[in-house]
Short mmCIF file of N, CA, C and O in Angstrom, two decimals:
data_model
loop_
_atom_site.label_atom_id
_atom_site.label_comp_id
_atom_site.label_asym_id
_atom_site.label_seq_id
_atom_site.Cartn_x
_atom_site.Cartn_y
_atom_site.Cartn_z
N MET A 236 -63.98 -61.73 -104.92
CA MET A 236 -64.42 -60.95 -104.09
C MET A 236 -63.09 -60.49 -103.16
O MET A 236 -63.43 -59.65 -102.64
N SER A 237 -61.83 -60.85 -102.82
CA SER A 237 -60.52 -60.96 -102.16
C SER A 237 -60.15 -59.54 -103.36
O SER A 237 -59.13 -59.06 -102.62
N ALA A 238 -60.42 -59.76 -104.02
CA ALA A 238 -59.66 -59.23 -105.33
C ALA A 238 -59.81 -57.41 -104.96
O ALA A 238 -58.66 -56.47 -105.07
N GLN A 239 -61.45 -57.10 -104.64
CA GLN A 239 -61.53 -55.68 -104.74
C GLN A 239 -60.80 -55.33 -102.83
O GLN A 239 -60.56 -53.97 -103.48
N PRO A 240 -60.91 -55.66 -102.28
CA PRO A 240 -60.13 -55.46 -100.47
C PRO A 240 -58.53 -54.80 -101.58
O PRO A 240 -57.34 -54.14 -101.01
N ASN A 241 -58.10 -56.05 -101.95
CA ASN A 241 -56.75 -55.77 -102.37
C ASN A 241 -56.35 -54.65 -103.37
O ASN A 241 -55.06 -53.68 -103.10
N ASP A 242 -57.48 -54.46 -103.80
CA ASP A 242 -57.39 -52.83 -105.01
C ASP A 242 -57.15 -52.27 -104.29
O ASP A 242 -56.53 -50.99 -104.59
N PHE A 243 -58.43 -52.07 -103.64
CA PHE A 243 -58.57 -50.77 -102.68
C PHE A 243 -57.85 -50.56 -102.20
O PHE A 243 -56.89 -49.23 -101.94
N SER A 244 -56.57 -51.13 -101.23
CA SER A 244 -55.27 -50.99 -100.43
C SER A 244 -54.56 -51.15 -101.10
O SER A 244 -53.85 -49.57 -100.96
N ARG A 245 -54.03 -51.41 -101.86
CA ARG A 245 -52.92 -50.71 -103.30
C ARG A 245 -53.69 -49.31 -103.74
O ARG A 245 -52.47 -48.74 -104.09
N TYR A 246 -54.93 -49.01 -104.06
CA TYR A 246 -54.80 -47.61 -104.26
C TYR A 246 -54.84 -46.80 -103.30
O TYR A 246 -54.19 -45.61 -103.28
N THR A 247 -55.14 -47.36 -102.31
CA THR A 247 -55.07 -45.57 -100.74
C THR A 247 -53.45 -46.25 -100.69
O THR A 247 -52.94 -44.55 -100.04
N GLN A 248 -53.23 -46.88 -100.41
CA GLN A 248 -51.46 -46.75 -100.97
C GLN A 248 -50.70 -46.22 -101.78
O GLN A 248 -50.44 -44.90 -101.78
N GLN A 249 -51.04 -46.08 -103.15
CA GLN A 249 -51.21 -45.17 -103.77
C GLN A 249 -50.51 -43.76 -103.93
O GLN A 249 -50.33 -42.85 -103.96
N PHE A 250 -52.33 -43.38 -103.10
CA PHE A 250 -52.70 -42.27 -103.21
C PHE A 250 -51.76 -41.60 -101.66
O PHE A 250 -51.37 -40.58 -102.02
N ALA A 251 -52.09 -42.62 -100.83
CA ALA A 251 -50.89 -41.59 -99.82
C ALA A 251 -49.67 -41.45 -99.93
O ALA A 251 -49.43 -40.51 -99.28
N ALA A 252 -49.00 -42.22 -101.12
CA ALA A 252 -47.97 -42.05 -101.15
C ALA A 252 -47.10 -40.74 -101.85
O ALA A 252 -46.67 -39.55 -101.41
N ALA A 253 -48.25 -40.85 -103.03
CA ALA A 253 -48.60 -39.57 -103.91
C ALA A 253 -48.75 -38.38 -102.74
O ALA A 253 -48.25 -37.29 -103.43
N ALA A 254 -49.71 -38.59 -102.06
CA ALA A 254 -49.94 -37.66 -101.32
C ALA A 254 -49.00 -36.83 -100.38
O ALA A 254 -48.19 -35.24 -100.15
N ASN A 255 -47.82 -38.18 -100.17
CA ASN A 255 -47.08 -37.57 -99.14
C ASN A 255 -46.31 -36.77 -100.17
O ASN A 255 -45.02 -35.96 -99.59
N ARG A 256 -45.39 -37.46 -101.44
CA ARG A 256 -44.81 -36.67 -101.94
C ARG A 256 -45.22 -35.16 -102.57
O ARG A 256 -44.50 -34.69 -102.18
N ALA A 257 -46.67 -35.14 -102.53
CA ALA A 257 -46.64 -33.59 -102.79
C ALA A 257 -46.97 -32.88 -102.19
O ALA A 257 -46.43 -31.43 -101.61
N ASN A 258 -46.36 -32.98 -100.38
CA ASN A 258 -47.08 -32.42 -99.49
C ASN A 258 -45.43 -32.45 -99.13
O ASN A 258 -44.91 -30.96 -98.82
N ARG A 259 -44.44 -32.89 -98.94
CA ARG A 259 -43.35 -32.76 -99.02
C ARG A 259 -42.71 -31.69 -99.64
O ARG A 259 -41.81 -30.86 -99.60
N LEU A 260 -42.85 -32.37 -101.47
CA LEU A 260 -42.58 -31.53 -102.49
C LEU A 260 -43.34 -29.38 -102.07
O LEU A 260 -42.40 -28.46 -102.29
N THR A 261 -44.18 -29.23 -101.81
CA THR A 261 -45.32 -28.23 -101.44
C THR A 261 -43.92 -27.66 -100.61
O THR A 261 -43.61 -26.42 -100.55
N LEU A 262 -44.01 -28.32 -99.03
CA LEU A 262 -43.09 -27.98 -97.70
C LEU A 262 -41.57 -27.04 -98.46
O LEU A 262 -40.88 -26.05 -98.17
N GLU A 263 -41.21 -27.99 -99.38
CA GLU A 263 -39.59 -27.59 -99.57
C GLU A 263 -39.66 -26.52 -100.38
O GLU A 263 -38.84 -25.49 -100.54
N THR A 264 -40.45 -26.33 -101.71
CA THR A 264 -40.38 -25.14 -102.31
C THR A 264 -40.98 -23.99 -101.90
O THR A 264 -40.83 -22.73 -101.53
N ALA A 265 -42.25 -24.08 -99.97
CA ALA A 265 -42.05 -23.30 -99.10
C ALA A 265 -40.56 -22.36 -98.58
O ALA A 265 -40.54 -21.16 -98.47
N GLU A 266 -40.22 -23.53 -98.10
CA GLU A 266 -39.09 -23.05 -97.58
C GLU A 266 -37.84 -22.51 -98.81
O GLU A 266 -37.20 -21.27 -98.25
N SER A 267 -38.02 -22.68 -99.11
CA SER A 267 -36.75 -22.01 -100.68
C SER A 267 -37.45 -20.60 -101.04
O SER A 267 -36.62 -19.80 -100.88
N VAL A 268 -38.61 -20.86 -100.99
CA VAL A 268 -39.43 -19.46 -101.31
C VAL A 268 -39.01 -18.33 -99.61
O VAL A 268 -38.63 -17.36 -99.98
N PHE A 269 -39.35 -18.84 -98.90
CA PHE A 269 -39.23 -18.22 -97.81
C PHE A 269 -37.62 -17.82 -97.39
O PHE A 269 -37.64 -17.06 -96.96
N GLY A 270 -36.76 -18.96 -97.99
CA GLY A 270 -35.42 -18.41 -97.57
C GLY A 270 -34.75 -17.39 -98.71
O GLY A 270 -34.16 -15.83 -98.86
N VAL A 271 -35.33 -17.32 -99.79
CA VAL A 271 -35.13 -15.73 -100.30
C VAL A 271 -35.89 -15.15 -100.31
O VAL A 271 -34.97 -14.00 -100.24
N GLN A 272 -37.14 -14.81 -99.74
CA GLN A 272 -37.50 -13.70 -99.61
C GLN A 272 -36.84 -13.02 -98.08
O GLN A 272 -36.45 -11.97 -97.63
N LEU A 273 -36.35 -14.52 -97.50
CA LEU A 273 -35.48 -14.03 -95.86
C LEU A 273 -33.92 -12.70 -96.18
O LEU A 273 -33.61 -11.99 -95.60
N ARG A 274 -33.09 -13.51 -97.16
CA ARG A 274 -32.50 -13.29 -97.90
C ARG A 274 -32.40 -11.80 -98.36
O ARG A 274 -31.62 -10.71 -98.14
N THR A 275 -33.30 -11.47 -99.19
CA THR A 275 -33.77 -10.27 -99.57
C THR A 275 -33.76 -8.82 -99.25
O THR A 275 -33.74 -8.15 -99.06
N LEU A 276 -34.58 -9.73 -97.52
CA LEU A 276 -35.15 -8.89 -96.30
C LEU A 276 -33.70 -8.07 -96.04
O LEU A 276 -33.20 -7.25 -95.32
N GLU A 277 -33.48 -9.42 -95.60
CA GLU A 277 -31.43 -9.18 -95.29
C GLU A 277 -30.58 -7.84 -95.49
O GLU A 277 -30.00 -7.41 -95.15
N ARG A 278 -30.61 -8.57 -96.83
CA ARG A 278 -29.90 -7.62 -97.67
C ARG A 278 -30.06 -5.92 -97.38
O ARG A 278 -29.71 -4.76 -97.97
N ASN A 279 -32.08 -6.22 -98.31
CA ASN A 279 -32.53 -4.66 -97.81
C ASN A 279 -32.08 -3.81 -96.94
O ASN A 279 -32.08 -2.79 -97.36
N THR A 280 -32.66 -4.32 -96.04
CA THR A 280 -32.43 -3.86 -94.23
C THR A 280 -31.00 -3.34 -93.99
O THR A 280 -30.68 -2.52 -93.75
N ASN A 281 -29.95 -4.27 -94.32
CA ASN A 281 -28.60 -3.70 -94.54
C ASN A 281 -28.22 -2.71 -94.80
O ASN A 281 -27.39 -1.50 -95.01
N ALA A 282 -28.53 -2.25 -96.42
CA ALA A 282 -28.16 -1.21 -97.20
C ALA A 282 -28.85 -0.28 -97.10
O ALA A 282 -28.41 1.23 -96.76
N THR A 283 -30.22 -0.49 -96.19
CA THR A 283 -31.02 0.79 -95.71
C THR A 283 -30.29 1.38 -94.23
O THR A 283 -30.35 2.06 -94.48
N ALA A 284 -30.14 0.37 -93.57
CA ALA A 284 -29.50 0.25 -92.14
C ALA A 284 -27.87 1.70 -92.24
O ALA A 284 -27.70 2.34 -91.67
N GLY A 285 -27.06 1.01 -93.48
CA GLY A 285 -26.50 1.60 -93.81
C GLY A 285 -26.31 2.99 -94.17
O GLY A 285 -25.72 4.03 -93.96
N PHE A 286 -27.44 3.25 -95.53
CA PHE A 286 -27.75 4.80 -95.61
C PHE A 286 -28.41 5.59 -94.17
O PHE A 286 -27.33 6.69 -94.15
N PHE A 287 -29.05 5.06 -93.63
CA PHE A 287 -29.12 5.53 -92.61
C PHE A 287 -28.05 6.13 -91.75
O PHE A 287 -28.54 7.40 -91.15
N GLY A 288 -27.29 5.18 -91.66
CA GLY A 288 -25.76 5.38 -90.64
C GLY A 288 -25.14 7.09 -91.16
O GLY A 288 -24.58 7.85 -90.67
N GLU A 289 -25.17 6.72 -92.01
CA GLU A 289 -24.83 8.27 -93.44
C GLU A 289 -25.39 9.10 -93.04
O GLU A 289 -24.18 9.83 -93.22
N LEU A 290 -26.69 8.95 -93.01
CA LEU A 290 -27.74 10.24 -92.59
C LEU A 290 -27.40 10.97 -91.73
O LEU A 290 -27.45 11.61 -91.69
N THR A 291 -27.71 10.12 -90.61
CA THR A 291 -26.81 10.21 -89.32
C THR A 291 -25.67 11.30 -88.84
O THR A 291 -25.79 12.10 -88.10
N GLN A 292 -24.91 11.06 -89.98
CA GLN A 292 -23.46 10.99 -89.31
C GLN A 292 -23.52 12.44 -90.31
O GLN A 292 -22.42 13.40 -90.38
N ALA A 293 -24.05 12.88 -90.82
CA ALA A 293 -24.00 13.99 -91.83
C ALA A 293 -24.40 15.44 -91.58
O ALA A 293 -25.38 14.77 -90.73
N GLY A 294 -22.98 15.99 -91.29
CA GLY A 294 -23.39 17.37 -90.67
C GLY A 294 -23.89 18.84 -90.91
O GLY A 294 -24.60 19.03 -91.16
N ALA A 295 -23.53 18.64 -91.89
CA ALA A 295 -24.19 19.69 -93.22
C ALA A 295 -24.57 19.76 -94.50
O ALA A 295 -25.16 18.31 -94.52
N GLN A 296 -25.25 20.73 -94.65
CA GLN A 296 -26.67 20.99 -95.78
C GLN A 296 -25.93 20.67 -96.92
O GLN A 296 -26.45 19.44 -97.76
N LEU A 297 -24.55 20.58 -96.78
CA LEU A 297 -24.19 20.55 -98.58
C LEU A 297 -23.59 18.42 -98.28
O LEU A 297 -24.36 17.96 -99.32
N ASP A 298 -23.69 18.10 -96.86
CA ASP A 298 -23.15 16.17 -97.30
C ASP A 298 -25.11 15.85 -97.40
O ASP A 298 -25.09 14.80 -98.10
N LEU A 299 -26.24 16.79 -96.69
CA LEU A 299 -27.52 15.93 -97.20
C LEU A 299 -27.95 15.86 -98.77
O LEU A 299 -28.12 15.28 -98.95
N GLN A 300 -27.68 17.07 -98.92
CA GLN A 300 -27.99 17.05 -100.72
C GLN A 300 -26.99 16.10 -101.61
O GLN A 300 -27.26 16.11 -102.14
N ALA A 301 -25.65 15.98 -101.65
CA ALA A 301 -24.97 15.19 -101.74
C ALA A 301 -25.52 13.36 -101.51
O ALA A 301 -25.63 12.44 -102.18
N LEU A 302 -26.62 13.46 -100.30
CA LEU A 302 -26.20 11.67 -99.65
C LEU A 302 -28.24 11.61 -100.39
O LEU A 302 -28.65 10.69 -100.57
N LEU A 303 -28.32 12.55 -101.24
CA LEU A 303 -29.61 12.30 -101.81
C LEU A 303 -30.07 11.20 -102.92
O LEU A 303 -30.34 10.69 -103.02
N PRO A 304 -28.95 11.82 -104.16
CA PRO A 304 -28.97 10.56 -105.34
C PRO A 304 -28.28 8.62 -104.56
O PRO A 304 -28.61 7.79 -104.77
N LYS A 305 -27.84 9.00 -103.29
CA LYS A 305 -27.01 7.89 -103.11
C LYS A 305 -28.10 7.26 -102.12
O LYS A 305 -28.17 6.13 -102.02
N GLY A 306 -29.63 8.03 -101.71
CA GLY A 306 -30.81 7.54 -101.07
C GLY A 306 -31.41 7.06 -102.02
O GLY A 306 -32.41 6.03 -102.14
N LEU A 307 -31.58 7.68 -103.66
CA LEU A 307 -32.24 7.24 -104.15
C LEU A 307 -32.04 5.81 -105.28
O LEU A 307 -32.83 4.84 -104.88
N GLN A 308 -31.07 6.61 -104.69
CA GLN A 308 -29.51 4.51 -105.67
C GLN A 308 -30.05 3.15 -104.96
O GLN A 308 -30.20 2.06 -104.91
N VAL A 309 -30.37 3.85 -102.89
CA VAL A 309 -30.42 2.06 -102.06
C VAL A 309 -32.10 2.31 -102.37
O VAL A 309 -31.85 0.94 -102.20
N ALA A 310 -32.75 2.87 -102.37
CA ALA A 310 -34.31 2.88 -102.80
C ALA A 310 -34.33 1.65 -104.31
O ALA A 310 -34.68 1.12 -104.45
N ARG A 311 -33.66 2.36 -105.16
CA ARG A 311 -33.86 1.58 -106.56
C ARG A 311 -33.29 -0.07 -106.39
O ARG A 311 -33.38 -0.84 -107.43
N ASP A 312 -31.61 -0.43 -105.67
CA ASP A 312 -31.49 -1.24 -105.47
C ASP A 312 -31.86 -2.63 -104.79
O ASP A 312 -32.47 -2.76 -105.24
N ASN A 313 -32.77 -1.74 -103.29
CA ASN A 313 -33.93 -2.14 -103.18
C ASN A 313 -34.78 -2.98 -103.58
O ASN A 313 -35.43 -4.24 -103.41
N PHE A 314 -35.57 -1.91 -104.49
CA PHE A 314 -36.20 -2.88 -105.14
C PHE A 314 -36.16 -3.80 -105.90
O PHE A 314 -36.98 -4.71 -106.58
N GLU A 315 -34.74 -3.73 -106.93
CA GLU A 315 -34.92 -4.34 -107.85
C GLU A 315 -34.53 -5.53 -107.64
O GLU A 315 -34.73 -7.13 -107.77
N ARG A 316 -34.07 -5.88 -106.00
CA ARG A 316 -33.99 -6.77 -105.23
C ARG A 316 -34.35 -7.59 -104.92
O ARG A 316 -35.02 -9.00 -104.83
N LEU A 317 -35.86 -6.81 -103.91
CA LEU A 317 -37.27 -7.30 -104.18
C LEU A 317 -37.90 -7.99 -105.61
O LEU A 317 -38.28 -8.94 -105.14
N SER A 318 -37.72 -7.46 -106.27
CA SER A 318 -38.04 -7.81 -107.38
C SER A 318 -37.72 -9.24 -108.13
O SER A 318 -38.28 -9.76 -109.15
N THR A 319 -36.16 -9.46 -107.86
CA THR A 319 -35.77 -10.07 -108.68
C THR A 319 -36.11 -11.69 -107.55
O THR A 319 -36.35 -13.07 -108.17
N ALA A 320 -36.04 -11.46 -106.11
CA ALA A 320 -36.58 -12.19 -105.58
C ALA A 320 -38.33 -13.12 -105.88
O ALA A 320 -38.39 -14.22 -105.89
N SER A 321 -39.41 -12.07 -106.18
CA SER A 321 -40.41 -12.12 -106.47
C SER A 321 -40.12 -13.55 -107.67
O SER A 321 -41.45 -14.00 -108.20
N GLN A 322 -39.58 -12.70 -108.85
CA GLN A 322 -39.78 -13.76 -110.38
C GLN A 322 -39.47 -14.48 -109.86
O GLN A 322 -39.25 -15.54 -109.96
N GLU A 323 -37.49 -14.89 -108.57
CA GLU A 323 -37.43 -16.75 -107.95
C GLU A 323 -38.56 -17.06 -107.49
O GLU A 323 -38.28 -17.93 -107.76
N ALA A 324 -38.89 -16.53 -106.68
CA ALA A 324 -40.31 -16.98 -105.96
C ALA A 324 -41.27 -17.89 -107.28
O ALA A 324 -41.86 -19.11 -106.91
N ILE A 325 -41.57 -16.40 -107.92
CA ILE A 325 -42.36 -17.72 -108.90
C ILE A 325 -42.41 -18.53 -109.73
O ILE A 325 -42.84 -19.42 -110.12
N GLY A 326 -40.67 -18.27 -110.08
CA GLY A 326 -40.13 -19.51 -110.75
C GLY A 326 -40.57 -20.60 -110.09
O GLY A 326 -40.28 -22.01 -110.57
N LEU A 327 -40.22 -20.69 -108.58
CA LEU A 327 -39.25 -21.74 -107.84
C LEU A 327 -41.28 -22.60 -107.49
O LEU A 327 -41.61 -23.46 -107.76
N SER A 328 -42.32 -21.48 -107.50
CA SER A 328 -43.66 -21.82 -107.18
C SER A 328 -44.03 -22.52 -108.94
O SER A 328 -44.73 -23.91 -109.37
N LEU A 329 -43.68 -22.30 -110.40
CA LEU A 329 -43.93 -22.86 -111.93
C LEU A 329 -43.67 -24.09 -111.46
O LEU A 329 -43.67 -25.19 -112.49
N LYS A 330 -41.85 -24.79 -110.99
CA LYS A 330 -41.36 -25.64 -110.97
C LYS A 330 -41.89 -27.11 -110.26
O LYS A 330 -41.92 -27.98 -110.56
N THR A 331 -42.44 -26.52 -109.24
CA THR A 331 -43.40 -26.64 -107.71
C THR A 331 -45.19 -27.33 -108.83
O THR A 331 -44.82 -28.68 -108.55
N GLY A 332 -45.79 -26.76 -109.10
CA GLY A 332 -46.59 -26.92 -110.30
C GLY A 332 -46.50 -27.96 -111.14
O GLY A 332 -47.37 -29.04 -111.65
N GLU A 333 -45.28 -27.77 -112.36
CA GLU A 333 -45.12 -28.60 -113.10
C GLU A 333 -44.49 -30.64 -112.28
O GLU A 333 -45.11 -31.06 -113.26
N ALA A 334 -43.66 -30.18 -111.39
CA ALA A 334 -43.18 -31.47 -110.76
C ALA A 334 -44.85 -31.96 -109.94
O ALA A 334 -44.69 -33.27 -110.03
N LEU A 335 -45.84 -31.23 -109.77
CA LEU A 335 -47.05 -31.96 -109.42
C LEU A 335 -47.91 -32.12 -109.71
O LEU A 335 -49.10 -33.31 -109.69
N GLY A 336 -47.60 -31.47 -111.22
CA GLY A 336 -48.37 -32.31 -112.53
C GLY A 336 -48.31 -33.83 -112.55
O GLY A 336 -49.05 -34.97 -113.24
N GLU A 337 -46.67 -33.60 -113.03
CA GLU A 337 -46.17 -35.04 -113.33
C GLU A 337 -46.69 -36.07 -111.90
O GLU A 337 -47.21 -37.08 -112.56
N LEU A 338 -46.61 -35.91 -110.94
CA LEU A 338 -46.84 -36.99 -110.02
C LEU A 338 -48.44 -37.23 -110.35
O LEU A 338 -48.71 -38.03 -109.82
N VAL A 339 -49.26 -36.77 -110.33
CA VAL A 339 -50.80 -36.65 -110.58
C VAL A 339 -51.21 -37.67 -112.19
O VAL A 339 -52.13 -38.25 -112.31
N ARG A 340 -49.63 -37.16 -112.90
CA ARG A 340 -50.05 -37.65 -114.33
C ARG A 340 -49.83 -38.89 -114.12
O ARG A 340 -49.78 -40.29 -114.86
N GLN A 341 -48.64 -39.47 -113.54
CA GLN A 341 -48.25 -40.79 -112.81
C GLN A 341 -48.34 -42.23 -113.30
O GLN A 341 -48.62 -42.64 -114.35
N PRO A 342 -50.01 -41.88 -112.69
CA PRO A 342 -50.75 -43.46 -112.05
C PRO A 342 -51.64 -43.23 -113.39
O PRO A 342 -51.76 -44.79 -113.98
N PHE A 343 -51.87 -42.18 -114.44
CA PHE A 343 -53.04 -42.76 -115.05
C PHE A 343 -51.84 -43.21 -116.39
O PHE A 343 -52.34 -43.82 -117.16
N VAL A 344 -50.44 -42.52 -116.18
CA VAL A 344 -49.58 -43.30 -118.02
C VAL A 344 -49.39 -44.81 -117.28
O VAL A 344 -49.31 -45.40 -118.22
N ALA A 345 -49.06 -44.70 -116.05
CA ALA A 345 -48.86 -46.30 -116.06
C ALA A 345 -50.40 -46.97 -116.48
O ALA A 345 -49.94 -48.27 -116.78
N ALA A 346 -51.40 -46.57 -115.90
CA ALA A 346 -52.25 -47.40 -116.07
C ALA A 346 -52.88 -47.66 -117.95
O ALA A 346 -53.23 -48.66 -117.71
N LYS A 347 -52.10 -46.67 -118.53
CA LYS A 347 -52.25 -46.23 -120.25
C LYS A 347 -51.65 -47.93 -120.54
O LYS A 347 -51.96 -48.40 -121.52
N ALA A 348 -50.45 -47.34 -119.55
CA ALA A 348 -49.55 -48.34 -120.19
C ALA A 348 -49.65 -49.78 -119.65
O ALA A 348 -49.32 -50.66 -120.41
N GLN A 349 -50.33 -50.37 -119.11
CA GLN A 349 -51.20 -51.33 -118.85
C GLN A 349 -52.35 -52.08 -119.52
O GLN A 349 -52.69 -52.96 -119.69
N ALA A 350 -52.79 -50.93 -119.65
CA ALA A 350 -54.42 -50.99 -120.83
C ALA A 350 -53.78 -51.43 -122.06
O ALA A 350 -54.74 -52.94 -122.33
N THR A 351 -52.54 -51.05 -122.22
CA THR A 351 -52.20 -51.32 -123.88
C THR A 351 -51.18 -52.66 -124.10
O THR A 351 -50.61 -52.34 -123.49
N PRO A 352 -52.25 -53.41 -124.62
CA PRO A 352 -51.40 -53.91 -125.21
C PRO A 352 -50.36 -53.87 -126.24
O PRO A 352 -50.59 -53.34 -126.98
N LYS A 353 -49.10 -54.63 -125.73
CA LYS A 353 -47.71 -54.33 -126.66
C LYS A 353 -47.21 -55.62 -128.63
O LYS A 353 -47.80 -57.06 -127.47
N THR A 354 -47.51 -54.56 -128.91
CA THR A 354 -47.42 -55.95 -130.58
C THR A 354 -45.97 -55.33 -131.27
O THR A 354 -45.35 -54.65 -130.97
N ARG A 355 -45.97 -56.45 -131.07
CA ARG A 355 -44.54 -56.02 -131.98
C ARG A 355 -44.55 -56.10 -133.63
O ARG A 355 -45.65 -56.96 -134.61
#
């Protein structure tokens, strides 16, 4: 009779440890994704602010016409940085999903290894 409480305690400890690892992994990924997005926002903001600074200093109509292609280039670069950051965030999320899947598989692999007798 005493084996059941010990088994339950062991399973509970294993579950708590796995949940802790899953939470830590998820939090680390969220921090990484947030960092990637924040760096991208900073770069895009700096590029846009620099362009607006040039735009406010442009005095003649000729200067404004010359700045239009540069404005389009800044917008294109901002979009490329944003899409690259999104792809990196998706990659981090996929790696986290794989790690969580492996974390879920571990108890089953260990139980299967214990259940199958080793023959030579």
